[in-house]
PDB file of C-alpha atoms in Angstrom:
ATOM      1  CA  UNK A 250       6.501  29.869 -26.676  1.00  0.00           C
ATOM      2  CA  UNK A 251       5.895  27.563 -29.640  1.00  0.00           C
ATOM      3  CA  UNK A 252       5.579  23.814 -29.198  1.00  0.00           C
ATOM      4  CA  UNK A 253       7.506  22.344 -32.120  1.00  0.00           C
ATOM      5  CA  UNK A 254       6.486  18.745 -31.475  1.00  0.00           C
ATOM      6  CA  UNK A 255       4.502  17.419 -34.411  1.00  0.00           C
ATOM      7  CA  UNK A 256       0.848  16.799 -33.728  1.00  0.00           C
ATOM      8  CA  UNK A 257       1.144  13.834 -36.083  1.00  0.00           C
ATOM      9  CA  UNK A 258       3.169  11.940 -33.485  1.00  0.00           C
ATOM     10  CA  UNK A 259       1.089  12.661 -30.375  1.00  0.00           C
ATOM     11  CA  UNK A 260       0.020   9.757 -28.181  1.00  0.00           C
ATOM     12  CA  UNK A 261      -3.639   8.874 -28.840  1.00  0.00           C
ATOM     13  CA  UNK A 262      -6.209   9.664 -26.179  1.00  0.00           C
ATOM     14  CA  UNK A 263      -6.452   6.802 -23.724  1.00  0.00           C
ATOM     15  CA  UNK A 264      -9.258   4.356 -24.440  1.00  0.00           C
ATOM     16  CA  UNK A 265      -8.527   1.825 -21.745  1.00  0.00           C
ATOM     17  CA  UNK A 266      -6.315   1.386 -18.638  1.00  0.00           C
ATOM     18  CA  UNK A 267      -7.419   3.633 -15.752  1.00  0.00           C
ATOM     19  CA  UNK A 268     -10.286   5.160 -17.736  1.00  0.00           C
ATOM     20  CA  UNK A 269     -11.948   1.739 -17.817  1.00  0.00           C
ATOM     21  CA  UNK A 270     -12.178   1.498 -14.000  1.00  0.00           C
ATOM     22  CA  UNK A 271     -15.729   1.121 -12.718  1.00  0.00           C
ATOM     23  CA  UNK A 272     -15.154   2.310  -9.127  1.00  0.00           C
ATOM     24  CA  UNK A 273     -12.627   4.757  -7.638  1.00  0.00           C
ATOM     25  CA  UNK A 274     -11.167   3.164  -4.505  1.00  0.00           C
ATOM     26  CA  UNK A 275      -9.285   0.307  -6.159  1.00  0.00           C
ATOM     27  CA  UNK A 276      -7.989   2.747  -8.761  1.00  0.00           C
ATOM     28  CA  UNK A 277      -6.799   5.145  -6.056  1.00  0.00           C
ATOM     29  CA  UNK A 278      -5.067   2.283  -4.267  1.00  0.00           C
ATOM     30  CA  UNK A 279      -3.236   1.327  -7.478  1.00  0.00           C
ATOM     31  CA  UNK A 280      -2.153   4.916  -8.139  1.00  0.00           C
ATOM     32  CA  UNK A 281      -1.014   5.393  -4.538  1.00  0.00           C
ATOM     33  CA  UNK A 282       1.100   2.233  -4.671  1.00  0.00           C
ATOM     34  CA  UNK A 283       2.755   3.523  -7.841  1.00  0.00           C
ATOM     35  CA  UNK A 284       3.371   6.878  -6.157  1.00  0.00           C
ATOM     36  CA  UNK A 285       4.976   5.169  -3.155  1.00  0.00           C
ATOM     37  CA  UNK A 286       7.546   3.707  -5.546  1.00  0.00           C
ATOM     38  CA  UNK A 287       8.241   6.891  -7.504  1.00  0.00           C
ATOM     39  CA  UNK A 288       7.687   9.926  -5.261  1.00  0.00           C
ATOM     40  CA  UNK A 289      10.847  11.027  -3.401  1.00  0.00           C
ATOM     41  CA  UNK A 290       8.917  12.496  -0.436  1.00  0.00           C
ATOM     42  CA  UNK A 291       5.551  11.890   1.206  1.00  0.00           C
ATOM     43  CA  UNK A 292       3.439  10.184  -1.479  1.00  0.00           C
ATOM     44  CA  UNK A 293       0.576  10.393   1.038  1.00  0.00           C
ATOM     45  CA  UNK A 294       0.730  14.218   1.143  1.00  0.00           C
ATOM     46  CA  UNK A 295      -2.511  15.918   0.162  1.00  0.00           C
ATOM     47  CA  UNK A 296      -3.798  19.473   0.034  1.00  0.00           C
ATOM     48  CA  UNK A 297      -6.783  19.946   2.343  1.00  0.00           C
ATOM     49  CA  UNK A 298      -9.214  22.754   1.505  1.00  0.00           C
ATOM     50  CA  UNK A 299     -11.786  24.108   3.947  1.00  0.00           C
ATOM     51  CA  UNK A 300     -13.647  27.412   4.316  1.00  0.00           C
ATOM     52  CA  UNK A 301     -13.710  29.868   7.220  1.00  0.00           C
ATOM     53  CA  UNK A 302     -16.888  31.423   8.703  1.00  0.00           C
ATOM     54  CA  UNK A 303     -16.733  34.199   6.085  1.00  0.00           C
ATOM     55  CA  UNK A 304     -16.638  31.668   3.252  1.00  0.00           C
ATOM     56  CA  UNK A 305     -12.978  32.394   2.474  1.00  0.00           C
ATOM     57  CA  UNK A 306     -11.212  29.238   1.236  1.00  0.00           C
ATOM     58  CA  UNK A 307      -8.278  27.912   3.231  1.00  0.00           C
ATOM     59  CA  UNK A 308      -5.804  25.248   2.070  1.00  0.00           C
ATOM     60  CA  UNK A 309      -2.778  23.495   3.556  1.00  0.00           C
ATOM     61  CA  UNK A 310      -0.819  20.269   3.118  1.00  0.00           C
ATOM     62  CA  UNK A 311      -1.539  17.358   5.463  1.00  0.00           C
ATOM     63  CA  UNK A 312      -0.623  13.675   5.433  1.00  0.00           C
ATOM     64  CA  UNK A 313      -3.205  11.001   4.732  1.00  0.00           C
ATOM     65  CA  UNK A 314      -2.865   8.333   7.390  1.00  0.00           C
ATOM     66  CA  UNK A 315      -5.342   5.835   6.080  1.00  0.00           C
ATOM     67  CA  UNK A 316      -8.042   5.234   3.516  1.00  0.00           C
ATOM     68  CA  UNK A 317     -10.645   2.628   2.652  1.00  0.00           C
ATOM     69  CA  UNK A 318     -14.114   2.623   1.142  1.00  0.00           C
ATOM     70  CA  UNK A 319     -15.288   4.719   4.107  1.00  0.00           C
ATOM     71  CA  UNK A 320     -12.994   7.623   3.247  1.00  0.00           C
ATOM     72  CA  UNK A 321      -9.636   9.344   3.665  1.00  0.00           C
ATOM     73  CA  UNK A 322      -8.230   9.978   7.156  1.00  0.00           C
ATOM     74  CA  UNK A 323      -5.835  12.548   8.592  1.00  0.00           C
ATOM     75  CA  UNK A 324      -5.003  13.758  12.112  1.00  0.00           C
ATOM     76  CA  UNK A 325      -4.337  17.112  13.750  1.00  0.00           C
ATOM     77  CA  UNK A 326      -5.328  19.399  16.617  1.00  0.00           C
ATOM     78  CA  UNK A 327      -9.065  19.896  17.051  1.00  0.00           C
ATOM     79  CA  UNK A 328      -8.579  23.564  18.016  1.00  0.00           C
ATOM     80  CA  UNK A 329      -6.370  24.301  14.996  1.00  0.00           C
ATOM     81  CA  UNK A 330      -7.709  26.535  12.255  1.00  0.00           C
ATOM     82  CA  UNK A 331      -8.579  23.535  10.098  1.00  0.00           C
ATOM     83  CA  UNK A 332     -10.251  21.851  13.070  1.00  0.00           C
ATOM     84  CA  UNK A 333     -12.397  24.892  13.825  1.00  0.00           C
ATOM     85  CA  UNK A 334     -13.359  25.298  10.189  1.00  0.00           C
ATOM     86  CA  UNK A 335     -14.320  21.632   9.863  1.00  0.00           C
ATOM     87  CA  UNK A 336     -16.402  21.831  13.031  1.00  0.00           C
ATOM     88  CA  UNK A 337     -18.327  24.800  11.616  1.00  0.00           C
ATOM     89  CA  UNK A 338     -18.633  23.419   8.072  1.00  0.00           C
ATOM     90  CA  UNK A 339     -17.926  19.670   7.872  1.00  0.00           C
ATOM     91  CA  UNK A 340     -17.161  19.557   4.156  1.00  0.00           C
ATOM     92  CA  UNK A 341     -13.740  19.507   2.523  1.00  0.00           C
ATOM     93  CA  UNK A 342     -11.766  18.969  -0.661  1.00  0.00           C
ATOM     94  CA  UNK A 343      -8.508  17.063  -1.087  1.00  0.00           C
ATOM     95  CA  UNK A 344      -5.879  17.068  -3.809  1.00  0.00           C
ATOM     96  CA  UNK A 345      -3.114  14.529  -4.341  1.00  0.00           C
ATOM     97  CA  UNK A 346      -0.475  15.622  -6.868  1.00  0.00           C
ATOM     98  CA  UNK A 347       2.154  13.069  -7.850  1.00  0.00           C
ATOM     99  CA  UNK A 348       4.544  15.012 -10.017  1.00  0.00           C
ATOM    100  CA  UNK A 349       6.739  12.008 -10.805  1.00  0.00           C
ATOM    101  CA  UNK A 350       3.723  10.243 -12.333  1.00  0.00           C
ATOM    102  CA  UNK A 351       2.147  13.365 -13.851  1.00  0.00           C
ATOM    103  CA  UNK A 352      -1.092  12.511 -12.087  1.00  0.00           C
ATOM    104  CA  UNK A 353      -3.473  14.084  -9.640  1.00  0.00           C
ATOM    105  CA  UNK A 354      -6.597  13.018  -7.764  1.00  0.00           C
ATOM    106  CA  UNK A 355      -9.250  15.484  -6.613  1.00  0.00           C
ATOM    107  CA  UNK A 356     -11.671  14.498  -3.847  1.00  0.00           C
ATOM    108  CA  UNK A 357     -14.690  16.310  -2.405  1.00  0.00           C
ATOM    109  CA  UNK A 358     -16.962  15.143   0.356  1.00  0.00           C
ATOM    110  CA  UNK A 359     -18.373  15.307   3.841  1.00  0.00           C
ATOM    111  CA  UNK A 360     -16.235  15.176   6.968  1.00  0.00           C
ATOM    112  CA  UNK A 361     -16.763  13.297  10.231  1.00  0.00           C
ATOM    113  CA  UNK A 362     -14.469  12.859  13.264  1.00  0.00           C
ATOM    114  CA  UNK A 363     -12.746   9.518  13.688  1.00  0.00           C
ATOM    115  CA  UNK A 364     -13.548   7.521  16.812  1.00  0.00           C
ATOM    116  CA  UNK A 365     -11.500   7.872  19.987  1.00  0.00           C
ATOM    117  CA  UNK A 366     -10.292   4.314  19.482  1.00  0.00           C
ATOM    118  CA  UNK A 367      -9.019   5.150  15.992  1.00  0.00           C
ATOM    119  CA  UNK A 368      -7.273   8.296  17.216  1.00  0.00           C
ATOM    120  CA  UNK A 369      -5.708   6.441  20.162  1.00  0.00           C
ATOM    121  CA  UNK A 370      -4.477   3.634  17.916  1.00  0.00           C
ATOM    122  CA  UNK A 371      -2.841   5.991  15.422  1.00  0.00           C
ATOM    123  CA  UNK A 372      -1.346   8.269  18.092  1.00  0.00           C
ATOM    124  CA  UNK A 373       0.334   5.245  19.685  1.00  0.00           C
ATOM    125  CA  UNK A 374       2.224   4.603  16.424  1.00  0.00           C
ATOM    126  CA  UNK A 375       3.789   8.089  16.275  1.00  0.00           C
ATOM    127  CA  UNK A 376       7.423   8.629  17.334  1.00  0.00           C
ATOM    128  CA  UNK A 377       7.654   9.761  20.942  1.00  0.00           C
ATOM    129  CA  UNK A 378       9.030  13.170  19.978  1.00  0.00           C
ATOM    130  CA  UNK A 379       6.014  13.719  17.721  1.00  0.00           C
ATOM    131  CA  UNK A 380       3.709  12.676  20.568  1.00  0.00           C
ATOM    132  CA  UNK A 381       5.419  15.168  22.870  1.00  0.00           C
ATOM    133  CA  UNK A 382       5.144  17.867  20.214  1.00  0.00           C
ATOM    134  CA  UNK A 383       1.392  17.298  19.986  1.00  0.00           C
ATOM    135  CA  UNK A 384       1.107  18.114  23.696  1.00  0.00           C
ATOM    136  CA  UNK A 385       3.437  21.129  23.512  1.00  0.00           C
ATOM    137  CA  UNK A 386       1.949  22.795  20.426  1.00  0.00           C
ATOM    138  CA  UNK A 387      -1.040  25.127  20.595  1.00  0.00           C
ATOM    139  CA  UNK A 388      -1.507  24.780  16.856  1.00  0.00           C
ATOM    140  CA  UNK A 389      -2.592  27.897  14.948  1.00  0.00           C
ATOM    141  CA  UNK A 390      -2.175  30.160  18.002  1.00  0.00           C
ATOM    142  CA  UNK A 391       0.395  32.980  18.149  1.00  0.00           C
ATOM    143  CA  UNK A 392       3.880  31.887  19.325  1.00  0.00           C
ATOM    144  CA  UNK A 393       6.091  34.494  20.949  1.00  0.00           C
ATOM    145  CA  UNK A 394       9.366  32.781  20.036  1.00  0.00           C
ATOM    146  CA  UNK A 395      10.919  29.488  19.033  1.00  0.00           C
ATOM    147  CA  UNK A 396      12.515  29.351  22.483  1.00  0.00           C
ATOM    148  CA  UNK A 397       9.083  29.419  24.133  1.00  0.00           C
ATOM    149  CA  UNK A 398       8.075  26.408  22.048  1.00  0.00           C
ATOM    150  CA  UNK A 399      11.284  24.565  22.952  1.00  0.00           C
ATOM    151  CA  UNK A 400      10.592  25.241  26.632  1.00  0.00           C
ATOM    152  CA  UNK A 401       7.100  23.803  26.286  1.00  0.00           C
ATOM    153  CA  UNK A 402       8.531  20.711  24.589  1.00  0.00           C
ATOM    154  CA  UNK A 403      11.091  20.283  27.375  1.00  0.00           C
ATOM    155  CA  UNK A 404       8.384  20.445  30.054  1.00  0.00           C
ATOM    156  CA  UNK A 405       6.278  17.793  28.346  1.00  0.00           C
ATOM    157  CA  UNK A 406       9.336  15.601  27.720  1.00  0.00           C
ATOM    158  CA  UNK A 407      10.238  15.778  31.418  1.00  0.00           C
ATOM    159  CA  UNK A 408       6.702  14.762  32.384  1.00  0.00           C
ATOM    160  CA  UNK A 409       6.748  11.716  30.109  1.00  0.00           C
ATOM    161  CA  UNK A 410      10.413  10.772  30.367  1.00  0.00           C
ATOM    162  CA  UNK A 411       9.309   7.281  31.397  1.00  0.00           C
ATOM    163  CA  UNK A 412       6.374   5.372  30.013  1.00  0.00           C
ATOM    164  CA  UNK A 413       3.918   5.954  27.198  1.00  0.00           C
ATOM    165  CA  UNK A 414       2.654   9.347  26.100  1.00  0.00           C
ATOM    166  CA  UNK A 415      -1.165   9.449  26.064  1.00  0.00           C
ATOM    167  CA  UNK A 416      -3.100  11.157  23.295  1.00  0.00           C
ATOM    168  CA  UNK A 417      -3.893  14.799  24.108  1.00  0.00           C
ATOM    169  CA  UNK A 418      -7.628  15.439  24.523  1.00  0.00           C
ATOM    170  CA  UNK A 419      -7.456  18.172  21.869  1.00  0.00           C
ATOM    171  CA  UNK A 420      -5.825  15.974  19.228  1.00  0.00           C
ATOM    172  CA  UNK A 421      -7.786  13.665  16.939  1.00  0.00           C
ATOM    173  CA  UNK A 422      -8.607  12.956  13.324  1.00  0.00           C
ATOM    174  CA  UNK A 423     -11.172  13.342  10.564  1.00  0.00           C
ATOM    175  CA  UNK A 424     -12.489  11.192   7.753  1.00  0.00           C
ATOM    176  CA  UNK A 425     -13.460  12.709   4.409  1.00  0.00           C
ATOM    177  CA  UNK A 426     -16.147  10.510   2.840  1.00  0.00           C
ATOM    178  CA  UNK A 427     -16.109  11.338  -0.871  1.00  0.00           C
ATOM    179  CA  UNK A 428     -19.035  12.083  -3.132  1.00  0.00           C
ATOM    180  CA  UNK A 429     -16.728  13.197  -5.979  1.00  0.00           C
ATOM    181  CA  UNK A 430     -13.370  11.685  -6.998  1.00  0.00           C
ATOM    182  CA  UNK A 431     -11.600  12.796 -10.145  1.00  0.00           C
ATOM    183  CA  UNK A 432      -8.534  11.119 -11.653  1.00  0.00           C
ATOM    184  CA  UNK A 433      -6.356  13.260 -13.929  1.00  0.00           C
ATOM    185  CA  UNK A 434      -3.429  12.099 -16.018  1.00  0.00           C
ATOM    186  CA  UNK A 435      -1.185  14.388 -18.027  1.00  0.00           C
ATOM    187  CA  UNK A 436      -1.184  13.958 -21.818  1.00  0.00           C
ATOM    188  CA  UNK A 437       0.712  15.748 -24.606  1.00  0.00           C
ATOM    189  CA  UNK A 438      -0.612  19.110 -25.806  1.00  0.00           C
ATOM    190  CA  UNK A 439      -2.836  19.396 -22.722  1.00  0.00           C
ATOM    191  CA  UNK A 440      -5.126  16.667 -24.076  1.00  0.00           C
ATOM    192  CA  UNK A 441      -5.313  15.205 -20.599  1.00  0.00           C
ATOM    193  CA  UNK A 442      -7.360  12.226 -19.446  1.00  0.00           C
ATOM    194  CA  UNK A 443      -9.945  13.091 -16.774  1.00  0.00           C
ATOM    195  CA  UNK A 444     -12.370  10.612 -15.231  1.00  0.00           C
ATOM    196  CA  UNK A 445     -14.821  11.722 -12.552  1.00  0.00           C
ATOM    197  CA  UNK A 446     -16.754   9.397 -10.244  1.00  0.00           C
ATOM    198  CA  UNK A 447     -19.872  10.789  -8.570  1.00  0.00           C
ATOM    199  CA  UNK A 448     -22.448   9.579  -6.096  1.00  0.00           C
ATOM    200  CA  UNK A 449     -25.240  11.290  -4.176  1.00  0.00           C
ATOM    201  CA  UNK A 450     -24.172  10.005  -0.752  1.00  0.00           C
ATOM    202  CA  UNK A 451     -21.992   7.420   0.977  1.00  0.00           C
ATOM    203  CA  UNK A 452     -23.098   3.899   0.176  1.00  0.00           C
ATOM    204  CA  UNK A 453     -24.745   4.926  -3.077  1.00  0.00           C
ATOM    205  CA  UNK A 454     -23.515   3.568  -6.430  1.00  0.00           C
ATOM    206  CA  UNK A 455     -20.921   5.535  -8.380  1.00  0.00           C
ATOM    207  CA  UNK A 456     -21.487   7.009 -11.810  1.00  0.00           C
ATOM    208  CA  UNK A 457     -18.497   7.707 -14.070  1.00  0.00           C
ATOM    209  CA  UNK A 458     -18.018  10.496 -16.573  1.00  0.00           C
ATOM    210  CA  UNK A 459     -15.153  11.258 -18.883  1.00  0.00           C
ATOM    211  CA  UNK A 460     -14.400  15.007 -18.730  1.00  0.00           C
ATOM    212  CA  UNK A 461     -12.924  17.419 -21.223  1.00  0.00           C
ATOM    213  CA  UNK A 462      -9.398  18.453 -20.114  1.00  0.00           C
TER     214      UNK A 462
END
């Protein structure tokens, strides 16, 4: 397929705006706030990549439930496939793709569990049906039928028909503390803007590099 758009009228490569940022967290916050306004569904959705014991990559979509200068947080079952893989190899990669903005953010770093207090606080904010589902689901295990799952949900719902639903002991969260964050913005003719921030470890200063697209 031939691109008939004249190269003479392309937009110049960016020399300012986001490429002038000197640290990544404020820039991510600005991009996320723009995505919240423009993305039709789940602007906090991110692809989470881990590896299994054989070194085979594994990726799935999860929802970011918080971030600050300490890292990016999500929650799930500890015994799930992702939970087992993170326990064996506590490193991960994340990808945010905001199609409406033609932007993506890639993140790589080390992973640590959140505290019990953090997990309890977030679990308490979930809708009750989601809390019940967390008890009923044996995430990543074989399920004989949808009916069996519905029965398990009904049993848990009956147990907690009155009062608060406590956090299951096998349900918690993780924090990815980044050592690499790359911001990518689409440009005409694949002349994209890419800025990568790097640091050797948490708490260390960031270095910034402009990358070829």
